[in-house]
Amino acid sequence: MMKSEQSEVRRLVVLGTGGTIAGRAASAGDNLGYTAGEVGVADLLAGIGAPSGVTLVAEQVAQLDSKDMSFDVWHQLAQRCMHWSNVPDVIGIVITHGTDTLEETAFFLHSVLPAEKPVALTCAMRPASALAPDGPQNVRDAIAVAATAGARGVTVVCAGTIHSAIDVQKVHTYRLDAFASGDAGPLGYVEEGAVRRLRDWPGALDANAGTAGLDAAIKLKVISTDVEWPRVEIIMSHAGATGAVIDALMAHGAEDAAGPVRGLILAATGNGTLHHAIEAAAARAHAAGIEIRRATRCVNGRILPRGDDTWPDAGGLSPVKARIALMLELMLASPPVSA
Ligand code: SIN
């Protein structure tokens, strides 16, 4: 190696947010009765070697069970990702995260961050205290992804599989390989520290309904200012549904601490169909100025337009991701004003 190469510093930042990967149980045999978000991110890196020529930097951004993920933590996370991506010697970022809302955080970051540097989220299904924890290998694999030359965009790395933030969904409650990418399939695999890619890295040009129209200035504002998040609720269409929840939100939403509802995601059956009672209540809400989107309850596939659809669909986004897209879209419609 030449002298100039030897002295070149390359850092890879690992941001900790908690989750089962940082969980601790009273006994090593207990994979369920643990508390998430107990072990610090620096400790999670103990014994995990960095790729040659790379120094790992650990930073604790939050320490929580991701079921309790908040806009505040998303905001801090986006800020730290933005900060570190702008540091020239930082080649990539890994985020340790709980599995339960991992796909939401990944999609949010995908929607607001520039895609130039890789951000690889990873997780575990067993706590750090387990007899055979899966976290250390997942962290190693995520580091390998973030350190791969040419890697970019937001990915999720779990059980040796790389998923794009757009397609990934948690699909299993217990197995170590708990994530899938639906019809799109995984982006690739990590095998003994080497990435085997099946398709291109996610980029800023990926079509994702709602967020593709966000311009860079709005993204930066979402990251750098104390934005107000428009309230968007998810309503599930199902057998025997009524419009009561939508009507209650319209009647009383403004009194809630979360503020008035500005958008509804209708988690629709099959190819975007809705129970007639949900459809009627949504029409009343729309007449009162509420934005409506349909997202399918199906795990695979996307809503295909029929020509007579009343409400726009969220493309292939799941209801939870469609919600994030609509929140960002509403911010675009009335940009945040706070400095
Ligand atoms: C969490 O999402 O923080 C807890 C569950 C998990 O990480 O598997």
Tab-separated table of C-alpha atoms and ligand atoms in Angstrom:
chain	number	residue	atom	x	y	z
A	1	MET	CA	0.000	0.000	0.000
A	2	MET	CA	1.380	3.479	-0.867
A	3	LYS	CA	2.159	5.975	1.907
A	4	SER	CA	-0.700	8.323	0.948
A	5	GLU	CA	-3.159	5.405	1.092
A	6	GLN	CA	-1.782	4.265	4.445
A	7	SER	CA	-2.413	7.642	6.044
A	8	GLU	CA	-5.929	7.952	4.585
A	9	VAL	CA	-8.518	7.922	7.376
A	10	ARG	CA	-11.827	6.232	6.574
A	11	ARG	CA	-14.488	6.169	9.252
A	12	LEU	CA	-17.750	4.290	9.454
A	13	VAL	CA	-20.277	5.591	11.961
A	14	VAL	CA	-22.581	3.272	13.922
A	15	LEU	CA	-25.604	5.041	15.404
A	16	GLY	CA	-27.467	3.214	18.190
A	17	THR	CA	-31.199	3.574	18.794
A	18	GLY	CA	-31.987	0.534	21.011
A	19	GLY	CA	-34.147	-2.451	20.070
A	20	THR	CA	-33.809	-6.147	20.791
A	21	ILE	CA	-30.300	-6.025	19.386
A	22	ALA	CA	-29.491	-3.956	22.490
A	23	GLY	CA	-31.843	-5.986	24.711
A	24	ARG	CA	-31.002	-7.821	27.922
A	25	ALA	CA	-32.824	-10.730	29.604
A	26	ALA	CA	-32.294	-12.159	33.089
A	27	SER	CA	-31.137	-15.490	31.663
A	28	ALA	CA	-29.240	-16.401	28.496
A	29	GLY	CA	-31.885	-18.965	27.553
A	30	ASP	CA	-34.653	-16.350	27.447
A	31	ASN	CA	-35.215	-14.984	23.929
A	32	LEU	CA	-38.539	-13.327	24.759
A	33	GLY	CA	-38.645	-11.949	28.313
A	34	TYR	CA	-36.046	-9.242	27.810
A	35	THR	CA	-36.006	-5.470	27.939
A	36	ALA	CA	-35.135	-3.826	24.620
A	37	GLY	CA	-32.698	-0.927	24.446
A	38	GLU	CA	-30.379	-1.635	27.401
A	39	VAL	CA	-26.911	-2.244	25.928
A	40	GLY	CA	-24.994	0.763	24.578
A	41	VAL	CA	-23.984	0.825	20.925
A	42	ALA	CA	-20.260	0.940	21.799
A	43	ASP	CA	-20.706	-2.376	23.650
A	44	LEU	CA	-22.526	-3.873	20.657
A	45	LEU	CA	-19.375	-3.283	18.625
A	46	ALA	CA	-17.105	-5.108	21.080
A	47	GLY	CA	-15.304	-7.904	19.258
A	48	ILE	CA	-16.697	-6.876	15.860
A	49	GLY	CA	-13.758	-6.091	13.666
A	50	ALA	CA	-13.814	-3.178	11.261
A	51	PRO	CA	-12.973	-3.773	7.600
A	52	SER	CA	-9.331	-3.137	6.782
A	53	GLY	CA	-8.436	0.577	6.783
A	54	VAL	CA	-11.728	1.572	8.423
A	55	THR	CA	-12.236	2.934	11.945
A	56	LEU	CA	-15.617	2.481	13.621
A	57	VAL	CA	-17.191	5.426	15.475
A	58	ALA	CA	-20.086	4.660	17.856
A	59	GLU	CA	-22.750	7.211	18.735
A	60	GLN	CA	-25.852	6.648	20.855
A	61	VAL	CA	-28.769	8.593	19.353
A	62	ALA	CA	-31.564	6.955	21.367
A	63	GLN	CA	-32.144	3.904	23.539
A	64	LEU	CA	-35.686	2.636	23.105
A	65	ASP	CA	-37.974	-0.204	22.109
A	66	SER	CA	-38.813	0.716	18.525
A	67	LYS	CA	-42.530	0.188	19.110
A	68	ASP	CA	-42.230	3.578	20.846
A	69	MET	CA	-40.399	5.268	17.974
A	70	SER	CA	-41.176	8.983	17.824
A	71	PHE	CA	-40.897	11.817	15.309
A	72	ASP	CA	-38.398	13.394	17.678
A	73	VAL	CA	-36.019	10.427	17.412
A	74	TRP	CA	-36.502	10.318	13.622
A	75	HIS	CA	-35.596	13.969	13.500
A	76	GLN	CA	-32.419	13.451	15.579
A	77	LEU	CA	-31.488	10.391	13.534
A	78	ALA	CA	-31.890	12.238	10.235
A	79	GLN	CA	-29.800	15.107	11.613
A	80	ARG	CA	-26.983	12.789	12.718
A	81	CYS	CA	-27.056	10.937	9.378
A	82	MET	CA	-26.897	14.250	7.534
A	83	HIS	CA	-24.074	15.478	9.756
A	84	TRP	CA	-21.946	12.372	9.316
A	85	SER	CA	-22.685	12.033	5.578
A	86	ASN	CA	-21.207	15.484	5.098
A	87	VAL	CA	-17.933	14.506	6.798
A	88	PRO	CA	-15.557	13.659	3.925
A	89	ASP	CA	-13.731	10.737	5.594
A	90	VAL	CA	-16.988	9.016	6.623
A	91	ILE	CA	-17.721	6.308	4.072
A	92	GLY	CA	-21.037	5.131	5.458
A	93	ILE	CA	-23.433	4.822	8.377
A	94	VAL	CA	-24.898	1.823	10.187
A	95	ILE	CA	-27.941	2.208	12.453
A	96	THR	CA	-28.811	-0.395	15.078
A	97	HIS	CA	-32.595	-0.437	15.541
A	98	GLY	CA	-35.475	-2.533	16.842
A	99	THR	CA	-37.178	-4.730	14.264
A	100	ASP	CA	-40.741	-3.615	14.993
A	101	THR	CA	-40.692	-0.230	13.226
A	102	LEU	CA	-37.452	-0.705	11.330
A	103	GLU	CA	-39.147	-0.455	7.933
A	104	GLU	CA	-40.755	2.867	8.904
A	105	THR	CA	-37.483	4.461	10.023
A	106	ALA	CA	-35.736	3.114	6.928
A	107	PHE	CA	-38.429	4.522	4.628
A	108	PHE	CA	-38.415	7.883	6.424
A	109	LEU	CA	-34.629	8.177	6.096
A	110	HIS	CA	-34.806	7.042	2.465
A	111	SER	CA	-37.350	9.791	1.836
A	112	VAL	CA	-35.370	12.668	3.345
A	113	LEU	CA	-31.658	11.844	3.044
A	114	PRO	CA	-29.539	12.304	-0.057
A	115	ALA	CA	-28.635	8.881	-1.434
A	116	GLU	CA	-24.912	9.457	-2.001
A	117	LYS	CA	-23.583	7.640	1.061
A	118	PRO	CA	-24.857	4.277	2.299
A	119	VAL	CA	-27.029	4.058	5.423
A	120	ALA	CA	-27.519	0.428	6.485
A	121	LEU	CA	-30.034	-0.278	9.254
A	122	THR	CA	-29.686	-3.491	11.174
A	123	CYS	CA	-31.368	-5.270	14.065
A	124	ALA	CA	-31.744	-8.583	15.878
A	125	MET	CA	-34.540	-10.943	16.802
A	126	ARG	CA	-32.717	-12.185	19.899
A	127	PRO	CA	-31.430	-9.985	22.722
A	128	ALA	CA	-27.738	-9.280	23.188
A	129	SER	CA	-27.800	-11.498	26.293
A	130	ALA	CA	-29.001	-14.591	24.367
A	131	LEU	CA	-27.029	-17.823	24.225
A	132	ALA	CA	-26.748	-17.410	20.465
A	133	PRO	CA	-27.543	-13.782	19.641
A	134	ASP	CA	-28.050	-12.841	15.981
A	135	GLY	CA	-27.134	-9.175	16.506
A	136	PRO	CA	-23.321	-9.423	16.182
A	137	GLN	CA	-23.465	-11.118	12.754
A	138	ASN	CA	-26.116	-8.652	11.565
A	139	VAL	CA	-23.942	-5.720	12.678
A	140	ARG	CA	-20.921	-7.231	10.905
A	141	ASP	CA	-22.978	-7.670	7.733
A	142	ALA	CA	-24.361	-4.112	7.905
A	143	ILE	CA	-20.836	-2.770	8.341
A	144	ALA	CA	-19.771	-4.783	5.290
A	145	VAL	CA	-22.635	-3.236	3.283
A	146	ALA	CA	-21.885	0.331	4.415
A	147	ALA	CA	-18.174	-0.150	3.676
A	148	THR	CA	-18.743	-1.557	0.174
A	149	ALA	CA	-17.344	0.654	-2.574
A	150	GLY	CA	-20.176	2.243	-4.537
A	151	ALA	CA	-22.861	1.426	-1.951
A	152	ARG	CA	-25.482	4.145	-1.526
A	153	GLY	CA	-28.969	4.811	-0.248
A	154	VAL	CA	-30.861	3.377	2.709
A	155	THR	CA	-30.912	-0.389	3.151
A	156	VAL	CA	-31.911	-2.888	5.834
A	157	VAL	CA	-29.525	-5.751	6.577
A	158	CYS	CA	-30.827	-8.767	8.490
A	159	ALA	CA	-29.945	-12.481	8.455
A	160	GLY	CA	-27.435	-12.071	5.641
A	161	THR	CA	-29.978	-10.387	3.357
A	162	ILE	CA	-29.967	-6.801	2.093
A	163	HIS	CA	-33.338	-5.131	1.515
A	164	SER	CA	-34.139	-1.732	0.059
A	165	ALA	CA	-35.935	0.710	2.373
A	166	ILE	CA	-38.799	0.944	-0.122
A	167	ASP	CA	-39.667	-2.746	-0.251
A	168	VAL	CA	-38.680	-4.110	3.151
A	169	GLN	CA	-41.312	-5.341	5.597
A	170	LYS	CA	-41.120	-7.301	8.826
A	171	VAL	CA	-42.958	-10.518	7.996
A	172	HIS	CA	-42.217	-12.838	10.894
A	173	THR	CA	-42.726	-12.505	14.639
A	174	TYR	CA	-39.990	-14.879	15.762
A	175	ARG	CA	-37.618	-16.205	13.093
A	176	LEU	CA	-34.185	-14.647	12.739
A	177	ASP	CA	-34.849	-14.040	9.036
A	178	ALA	CA	-37.800	-11.795	9.858
A	179	PHE	CA	-37.791	-9.440	6.857
A	180	ALA	CA	-38.826	-9.738	3.221
A	181	SER	CA	-38.930	-7.483	0.180
A	182	GLY	CA	-42.142	-8.804	-1.381
A	183	ASP	CA	-42.332	-9.029	-5.162
A	184	ALA	CA	-39.191	-6.914	-5.578
A	185	GLY	CA	-37.054	-9.482	-3.799
A	186	PRO	CA	-33.934	-8.683	-1.822
A	187	LEU	CA	-31.325	-6.276	-3.051
A	188	GLY	CA	-28.593	-8.788	-2.326
A	189	TYR	CA	-26.836	-10.920	0.244
A	190	VAL	CA	-23.809	-10.622	2.512
A	191	GLU	CA	-21.623	-13.707	2.458
A	192	GLU	CA	-18.505	-13.851	4.652
A	193	GLY	CA	-18.185	-10.069	4.532
A	194	ALA	CA	-18.706	-9.801	0.766
A	195	VAL	CA	-21.788	-8.234	-0.789
A	196	ARG	CA	-23.473	-10.145	-3.617
A	197	ARG	CA	-25.855	-7.663	-5.179
A	198	LEU	CA	-28.887	-8.785	-7.211
A	199	ARG	CA	-30.040	-5.314	-8.262
A	200	ASP	CA	-28.951	-1.692	-8.058
A	201	TRP	CA	-28.533	0.218	-4.796
A	202	PRO	CA	-31.555	2.350	-3.860
A	203	GLY	CA	-31.210	5.889	-5.143
A	204	ALA	CA	-32.898	9.253	-5.031
A	205	LEU	CA	-34.656	8.494	-8.310
A	206	ASP	CA	-36.548	5.466	-7.024
A	207	ALA	CA	-40.230	5.953	-7.614
A	208	ASN	CA	-42.128	6.020	-4.350
A	209	ALA	CA	-45.500	7.682	-4.452
A	210	GLY	CA	-45.607	10.789	-2.351
A	211	THR	CA	-41.947	11.340	-1.598
A	212	ALA	CA	-40.579	11.426	-5.158
A	213	GLY	CA	-42.014	14.947	-5.479
A	214	LEU	CA	-40.251	16.247	-2.386
A	215	ASP	CA	-37.594	18.729	-3.389
A	216	ALA	CA	-34.213	18.924	-1.701
A	217	ALA	CA	-35.057	22.152	0.145
A	218	ILE	CA	-38.058	20.578	1.856
A	219	LYS	CA	-36.045	17.474	2.747
A	220	LEU	CA	-33.387	19.662	4.307
A	221	LYS	CA	-36.026	21.556	6.219
A	222	VAL	CA	-37.525	18.333	7.574
A	223	ILE	CA	-34.045	17.420	8.797
A	224	SER	CA	-32.760	20.740	10.040
A	225	THR	CA	-35.780	22.418	11.603
A	226	ASP	CA	-38.204	21.564	14.333
A	227	VAL	CA	-41.011	20.619	11.977
A	228	GLU	CA	-44.616	19.982	12.832
A	229	TRP	CA	-45.692	16.584	11.613
A	230	PRO	CA	-49.106	16.633	9.948
A	231	ARG	CA	-51.350	14.104	11.642
A	232	VAL	CA	-52.147	11.157	9.362
A	233	GLU	CA	-54.088	8.166	10.687
A	234	ILE	CA	-54.387	4.646	9.281
A	235	ILE	CA	-57.861	3.120	9.032
A	236	MET	CA	-58.210	-0.590	8.264
A	237	SER	CA	-61.004	-1.766	5.962
A	238	HIS	CA	-62.303	-5.164	7.095
A	239	ALA	CA	-65.388	-7.329	7.285
A	240	GLY	CA	-68.148	-5.610	9.248
A	241	ALA	CA	-66.342	-2.248	9.170
A	242	THR	CA	-68.104	0.986	10.078
A	243	GLY	CA	-67.109	4.580	9.426
A	244	ALA	CA	-67.267	5.311	13.170
A	245	VAL	CA	-63.525	5.782	13.705
A	246	ILE	CA	-63.229	8.216	10.809
A	247	ASP	CA	-66.299	10.139	11.956
A	248	ALA	CA	-64.942	10.291	15.537
A	249	LEU	CA	-61.584	11.562	14.290
A	250	MET	CA	-63.356	14.259	12.314
A	251	ALA	CA	-65.591	15.227	15.229
A	252	HIS	CA	-63.035	15.173	18.034
A	253	GLY	CA	-59.556	15.026	16.427
A	254	ALA	CA	-58.866	18.710	16.992
A	255	GLU	CA	-59.234	18.213	20.762
A	256	ASP	CA	-56.484	15.542	20.851
A	257	ALA	CA	-52.917	16.426	21.790
A	258	ALA	CA	-51.853	15.114	18.361
A	259	GLY	CA	-53.881	17.894	16.710
A	260	PRO	CA	-56.416	17.764	13.912
A	261	VAL	CA	-56.251	14.990	11.350
A	262	ARG	CA	-54.954	16.140	7.958
A	263	GLY	CA	-54.762	12.840	6.154
A	264	LEU	CA	-56.092	9.277	6.205
A	265	ILE	CA	-54.473	6.137	4.857
A	266	LEU	CA	-57.163	3.599	4.099
A	267	ALA	CA	-55.603	0.154	4.511
A	268	ALA	CA	-57.669	-1.395	1.755
A	269	THR	CA	-58.521	-4.981	0.898
A	270	GLY	CA	-56.950	-6.686	-2.136
A	271	ASN	CA	-56.478	-4.360	-5.091
A	272	GLY	CA	-57.456	-1.274	-3.071
A	273	THR	CA	-61.146	-1.985	-2.415
A	274	LEU	CA	-62.946	-0.519	0.615
A	275	HIS	CA	-65.903	-1.469	2.762
A	276	HIS	CA	-68.764	0.800	1.646
A	277	ALA	CA	-69.087	2.264	5.174
A	278	ILE	CA	-65.386	3.241	5.190
A	279	GLU	CA	-65.781	4.682	1.693
A	280	ALA	CA	-68.763	6.795	2.761
A	281	ALA	CA	-67.010	8.098	5.909
A	282	ALA	CA	-63.845	8.831	3.913
A	283	ALA	CA	-65.960	10.833	1.445
A	284	ARG	CA	-67.311	12.918	4.342
A	285	ALA	CA	-63.757	13.473	5.617
A	286	HIS	CA	-62.507	14.391	2.142
A	287	ALA	CA	-65.314	16.918	1.773
A	288	ALA	CA	-64.016	18.489	4.994
A	289	GLY	CA	-60.521	18.872	3.471
A	290	ILE	CA	-58.799	15.627	4.530
A	291	GLU	CA	-56.320	14.017	2.112
A	292	ILE	CA	-57.092	10.350	1.428
A	293	ARG	CA	-54.819	7.604	0.081
A	294	ARG	CA	-55.406	3.881	-0.331
A	295	ALA	CA	-52.722	1.314	0.480
A	296	THR	CA	-53.328	-2.417	0.241
A	297	ARG	CA	-53.386	-4.712	3.274
A	298	CYS	CA	-51.797	-7.399	1.076
A	299	VAL	CA	-48.162	-8.113	1.863
A	300	ASN	CA	-47.265	-8.613	-1.796
A	301	GLY	CA	-48.269	-6.776	-4.950
A	302	ARG	CA	-49.302	-3.204	-5.556
A	303	ILE	CA	-52.656	-1.549	-6.241
A	304	LEU	CA	-53.339	-1.504	-9.973
A	305	PRO	CA	-55.556	1.394	-11.147
A	306	ARG	CA	-59.056	0.452	-12.353
A	307	GLY	CA	-60.044	3.766	-13.880
A	308	ASP	CA	-63.008	4.386	-11.563
A	309	ASP	CA	-61.038	4.678	-8.305
A	310	THR	CA	-62.278	7.368	-5.942
A	311	TRP	CA	-59.028	7.870	-4.027
A	312	PRO	CA	-55.415	7.861	-5.213
A	313	ASP	CA	-53.405	4.791	-4.265
A	314	ALA	CA	-50.007	4.741	-2.592
A	315	GLY	CA	-48.395	2.617	-5.298
A	316	GLY	CA	-46.675	-0.362	-3.774
A	317	LEU	CA	-46.231	1.265	-0.358
A	318	SER	CA	-47.554	-0.537	2.692
A	319	PRO	CA	-50.019	1.411	4.871
A	320	VAL	CA	-47.308	2.444	7.390
A	321	LYS	CA	-45.012	3.700	4.626
A	322	ALA	CA	-47.902	5.372	2.789
A	323	ARG	CA	-48.553	7.267	6.013
A	324	ILE	CA	-44.987	8.596	6.085
A	325	ALA	CA	-45.209	9.538	2.399
A	326	LEU	CA	-48.458	11.439	2.971
A	327	MET	CA	-47.059	13.249	6.031
A	328	LEU	CA	-44.095	14.425	3.957
A	329	GLU	CA	-46.366	15.335	1.054
A	330	LEU	CA	-48.523	17.446	3.378
A	331	MET	CA	-45.388	19.163	4.680
A	332	LEU	CA	-44.558	19.951	1.061
A	333	ALA	CA	-48.027	21.426	0.576
A	334	SER	CA	-47.586	23.674	3.617
A	335	PRO	CA	-43.841	23.815	4.282
A	336	PRO	CA	-42.726	23.981	7.911
A	337	VAL	CA	-42.150	27.524	9.062
A	338	SER	CA	-40.246	27.105	12.334
A	339	ALA	CA	-36.515	27.885	12.221
B	1	SIN	C1	-37.973	-3.335	19.047
B	1	SIN	O1	-38.491	-3.223	17.930
B	1	SIN	O2	-37.321	-2.415	19.571
B	1	SIN	C2	-38.169	-4.574	19.836
B	1	SIN	C3	-38.322	-5.787	19.000
B	1	SIN	C4	-37.116	-6.112	18.183
B	1	SIN	O3	-36.145	-5.376	18.056
B	1	SIN	O4	-37.151	-7.236	17.610
